[in-house]
Amino acid sequence: VAHALPAADGTIGLLALNAEVQVCTWNGAAVERVWQPLLSIFAGPGKNRLAVNQMLSAFRFPVRASHSGSAFDRIMRPQGVALPILGVAAQVRLDETGQRVVAASIAIGPAGPIPFRATESEAILLAAPRMDDRALEAAIVAAQRQAEVRTSKHRASKEYRHEMIAVLLRRVLPQAVARAQAQAE
């Protein structure tokens, strides 16, 4: 996580789970520990905001609510570099009927210079009267519009990554919803 790679699997999952990071600062006499939002430590691709006397020591997550589910998937080259072409993680919480999304977080990477939350997609899911194909497709369009995917000579073109956002969201969101619905039973 401290390497600040916008495509790192762990970072994408942590972001979707609304993780906070504990930053430890050595001041010469003692260690000060401060909890911060995960995104606050990223400055750009491969660049974090940590000083030379700081390190990450722990992660914490909000207590998982009932009717919640999460999922992660990625697309990689079979024997390529360790970083994925694209990764997507999502967490949803459903109402007591198991039909309407009342909380959502979607992380996509690499989809910008730092790990990326698809906030427009999240808002669409929250506004939808029920989680159905129409809401899913609207969330996909919003994520594709909001993401800043780029071409990588080692992994994939911008156009391919753009299309893979749709492929992965069509896998991950229904899986997260199914897991949340299974909790309700």
Tab-separated table of C-alpha atoms in Angstrom:
chain	number	residue	atom	x	y	z
A	1	VAL	CA	0.000	0.000	0.000
A	2	ALA	CA	2.811	2.427	0.847
A	3	HIS	CA	4.211	1.891	-2.656
A	4	ALA	CA	1.156	3.866	-3.818
A	5	LEU	CA	0.472	1.795	-6.914
A	6	PRO	CA	-3.006	2.658	-8.236
A	7	ALA	CA	-3.515	-0.899	-9.549
A	8	ALA	CA	-2.455	-2.898	-6.484
A	9	ASP	CA	-5.044	-5.558	-5.634
A	10	GLY	CA	-4.838	-5.000	-1.894
A	11	THR	CA	-5.290	-1.275	-2.205
A	12	ILE	CA	-8.377	-1.637	-4.400
A	13	GLY	CA	-9.952	-4.044	-1.917
A	14	LEU	CA	-9.063	-1.866	1.075
A	15	LEU	CA	-10.560	1.172	-0.625
A	16	ALA	CA	-13.857	-0.586	-1.368
A	17	LEU	CA	-14.036	-1.692	2.271
A	18	ASN	CA	-13.593	1.932	3.423
A	19	ALA	CA	-10.343	1.168	5.224
A	20	GLU	CA	-8.434	3.627	7.326
A	21	VAL	CA	-4.674	3.415	7.742
A	22	GLN	CA	-2.668	4.029	10.883
A	23	VAL	CA	0.349	6.225	10.187
A	24	CYS	CA	3.137	6.064	12.763
A	25	THR	CA	5.444	9.054	13.080
A	26	TRP	CA	8.746	8.873	14.970
A	27	ASN	CA	9.469	12.274	16.510
A	28	GLY	CA	12.835	11.348	18.036
A	29	ALA	CA	11.458	10.410	21.440
A	30	ALA	CA	8.207	8.575	20.824
A	31	VAL	CA	5.913	7.220	18.150
A	32	GLU	CA	2.717	9.110	17.391
A	33	ARG	CA	-0.071	7.008	15.845
A	34	VAL	CA	-2.798	8.662	13.784
A	35	TRP	CA	-5.681	7.081	11.857
A	36	GLN	CA	-6.261	8.553	8.384
A	37	PRO	CA	-8.486	7.777	5.390
A	38	LEU	CA	-6.651	5.393	3.065
A	39	LEU	CA	-6.679	7.802	0.116
A	40	SER	CA	-4.946	10.507	2.163
A	41	ILE	CA	-1.563	8.793	1.830
A	42	PHE	CA	-1.483	8.747	-1.991
A	43	ALA	CA	0.227	11.559	-3.936
A	44	GLY	CA	0.423	9.970	-7.396
A	45	PRO	CA	1.530	6.803	-9.176
A	46	GLY	CA	4.225	5.267	-6.980
A	47	LYS	CA	4.308	8.340	-4.716
A	48	ASN	CA	2.964	8.447	-1.191
A	49	ARG	CA	2.610	11.364	1.224
A	50	LEU	CA	4.604	9.717	4.007
A	51	ALA	CA	7.620	11.530	5.441
A	52	VAL	CA	10.917	9.704	6.015
A	53	ASN	CA	10.039	9.312	9.701
A	54	GLN	CA	6.636	7.744	8.997
A	55	MET	CA	5.356	4.271	8.228
A	56	LEU	CA	2.053	2.435	7.946
A	57	SER	CA	1.347	0.128	10.864
A	58	ALA	CA	-2.270	-1.046	10.650
A	59	PHE	CA	-5.569	-0.939	8.819
A	60	ARG	CA	-9.055	-0.814	10.255
A	61	PHE	CA	-12.493	-1.124	8.749
A	62	PRO	CA	-15.977	-0.061	9.758
A	63	VAL	CA	-17.945	-2.869	11.372
A	64	ARG	CA	-19.698	-4.721	8.601
A	65	ALA	CA	-23.422	-4.086	8.708
A	66	SER	CA	-26.023	-6.778	8.182
A	67	HIS	CA	-27.256	-7.252	4.610
A	68	SER	CA	-23.748	-6.396	3.329
A	69	GLY	CA	-21.667	-8.126	0.712
A	70	SER	CA	-18.431	-7.502	-1.122
A	71	ALA	CA	-16.578	-8.913	-4.110
A	72	PHE	CA	-13.339	-8.434	-6.035
A	73	ASP	CA	-12.132	-9.485	-9.465
A	74	ARG	CA	-9.315	-8.578	-11.789
A	75	ILE	CA	-8.009	-9.159	-15.275
A	76	MET	CA	-4.317	-10.019	-15.746
A	77	ARG	CA	-1.999	-11.229	-18.415
A	78	PRO	CA	-1.336	-14.959	-17.818
A	79	GLN	CA	2.443	-14.586	-17.427
A	80	GLY	CA	2.866	-10.859	-17.374
A	81	VAL	CA	3.779	-8.415	-14.701
A	82	ALA	CA	2.238	-8.909	-11.276
A	83	LEU	CA	-0.020	-5.855	-11.480
A	84	PRO	CA	-3.420	-6.402	-13.085
A	85	ILE	CA	-4.693	-4.872	-16.295
A	86	LEU	CA	-7.680	-3.786	-14.228
A	87	GLY	CA	-9.120	-4.637	-10.833
A	88	VAL	CA	-12.546	-3.855	-9.376
A	89	ALA	CA	-13.840	-4.249	-5.827
A	90	ALA	CA	-17.298	-3.410	-4.534
A	91	GLN	CA	-19.136	-3.456	-1.252
A	92	VAL	CA	-22.892	-2.961	-0.949
A	93	ARG	CA	-25.400	-2.898	1.868
A	94	LEU	CA	-29.035	-3.621	1.053
A	95	ASP	CA	-32.225	-2.600	2.809
A	96	GLU	CA	-34.242	-5.160	4.770
A	97	THR	CA	-36.035	-6.277	1.577
A	98	GLY	CA	-32.718	-7.166	-0.053
A	99	GLN	CA	-33.645	-5.192	-3.174
A	100	ARG	CA	-32.445	-1.612	-2.680
A	101	VAL	CA	-28.834	-0.492	-2.187
A	102	VAL	CA	-28.491	1.765	0.872
A	103	ALA	CA	-24.673	1.939	0.916
A	104	ALA	CA	-22.129	1.292	-1.824
A	105	SER	CA	-18.432	1.651	-2.449
A	106	ILE	CA	-16.734	0.774	-5.724
A	107	ALA	CA	-12.970	0.892	-6.251
A	108	ILE	CA	-11.268	0.523	-9.628
A	109	GLY	CA	-7.599	0.420	-10.462
A	110	PRO	CA	-5.703	1.579	-12.273
A	111	ALA	CA	-8.233	4.239	-13.192
A	112	GLY	CA	-6.311	7.378	-12.347
A	113	PRO	CA	-3.067	8.504	-10.750
A	114	ILE	CA	-4.166	7.211	-7.335
A	115	PRO	CA	-6.580	4.447	-6.316
A	116	PHE	CA	-10.010	5.434	-7.558
A	117	ARG	CA	-13.499	5.406	-6.044
A	118	ALA	CA	-16.316	5.380	-8.604
A	119	THR	CA	-18.402	7.870	-6.626
A	120	GLU	CA	-20.778	8.638	-9.503
A	121	SER	CA	-21.597	4.928	-9.823
A	122	GLU	CA	-22.122	4.681	-6.082
A	123	ALA	CA	-24.580	7.602	-6.201
A	124	ILE	CA	-26.516	5.957	-9.036
A	125	LEU	CA	-26.884	2.733	-7.065
A	126	LEU	CA	-28.093	4.639	-3.998
A	127	ALA	CA	-30.676	6.550	-6.050
A	128	ALA	CA	-32.046	3.479	-7.843
A	129	PRO	CA	-35.366	2.137	-6.517
A	130	ARG	CA	-33.939	-1.401	-6.742
A	131	MET	CA	-30.720	-3.129	-7.725
A	132	ASP	CA	-31.488	-4.432	-11.191
A	133	ASP	CA	-29.918	-4.535	-14.663
A	134	ARG	CA	-30.925	-0.949	-15.337
A	135	ALA	CA	-29.137	0.320	-12.214
A	136	LEU	CA	-26.112	-1.864	-13.004
A	137	GLU	CA	-25.797	-0.546	-16.561
A	138	ALA	CA	-26.167	3.073	-15.407
A	139	ALA	CA	-23.448	2.489	-12.792
A	140	ILE	CA	-21.175	1.032	-15.481
A	141	VAL	CA	-21.644	4.043	-17.774
A	142	ALA	CA	-20.875	6.387	-14.876
A	143	ALA	CA	-17.725	4.459	-13.905
A	144	GLN	CA	-16.466	4.467	-17.482
A	145	ARG	CA	-17.105	8.203	-17.717
A	146	GLN	CA	-15.446	9.025	-14.397
A	147	ALA	CA	-12.406	6.714	-14.642
A	148	GLU	CA	-9.153	8.067	-16.033
A	149	VAL	CA	-7.814	4.879	-17.609
A	150	ARG	CA	-4.707	5.122	-19.750
A	151	THR	CA	-2.649	2.966	-22.070
A	152	SER	CA	0.201	0.995	-20.530
A	153	LYS	CA	2.793	-0.479	-22.877
A	154	HIS	CA	3.180	-3.413	-20.471
A	155	ARG	CA	-0.475	-4.236	-19.781
A	156	ALA	CA	-3.294	-2.866	-21.963
A	157	SER	CA	-4.655	-0.037	-24.051
A	158	LYS	CA	-6.896	2.673	-22.682
A	159	GLU	CA	-9.751	1.384	-24.850
A	160	TYR	CA	-9.386	-2.179	-23.567
A	161	ARG	CA	-9.342	-1.051	-19.942
A	162	HIS	CA	-12.401	1.110	-20.583
A	163	GLU	CA	-14.314	-1.958	-21.812
A	164	MET	CA	-13.029	-4.107	-18.950
A	165	ILE	CA	-14.597	-1.726	-16.432
A	166	ALA	CA	-17.961	-2.938	-17.748
A	167	VAL	CA	-16.916	-6.596	-17.754
A	168	LEU	CA	-15.665	-6.508	-14.172
A	169	LEU	CA	-18.548	-4.461	-12.789
A	170	ARG	CA	-20.982	-6.949	-14.368
A	171	ARG	CA	-19.205	-9.679	-12.377
A	172	VAL	CA	-18.451	-7.900	-9.110
A	173	LEU	CA	-21.630	-5.929	-8.376
A	174	PRO	CA	-24.052	-8.871	-8.791
A	175	GLN	CA	-21.740	-11.041	-6.689
A	176	ALA	CA	-21.613	-8.447	-3.890
A	177	VAL	CA	-25.411	-8.084	-4.032
A	178	ALA	CA	-25.900	-11.879	-3.936
A	179	ARG	CA	-23.654	-12.124	-0.884
A	180	ALA	CA	-25.614	-9.342	0.827
A	181	GLN	CA	-28.909	-11.058	-0.021
A	182	ALA	CA	-27.605	-14.365	1.351
A	183	GLN	CA	-27.000	-12.648	4.696
A	184	ALA	CA	-30.632	-11.568	4.789
A	185	GLU	CA	-31.899	-15.148	4.537
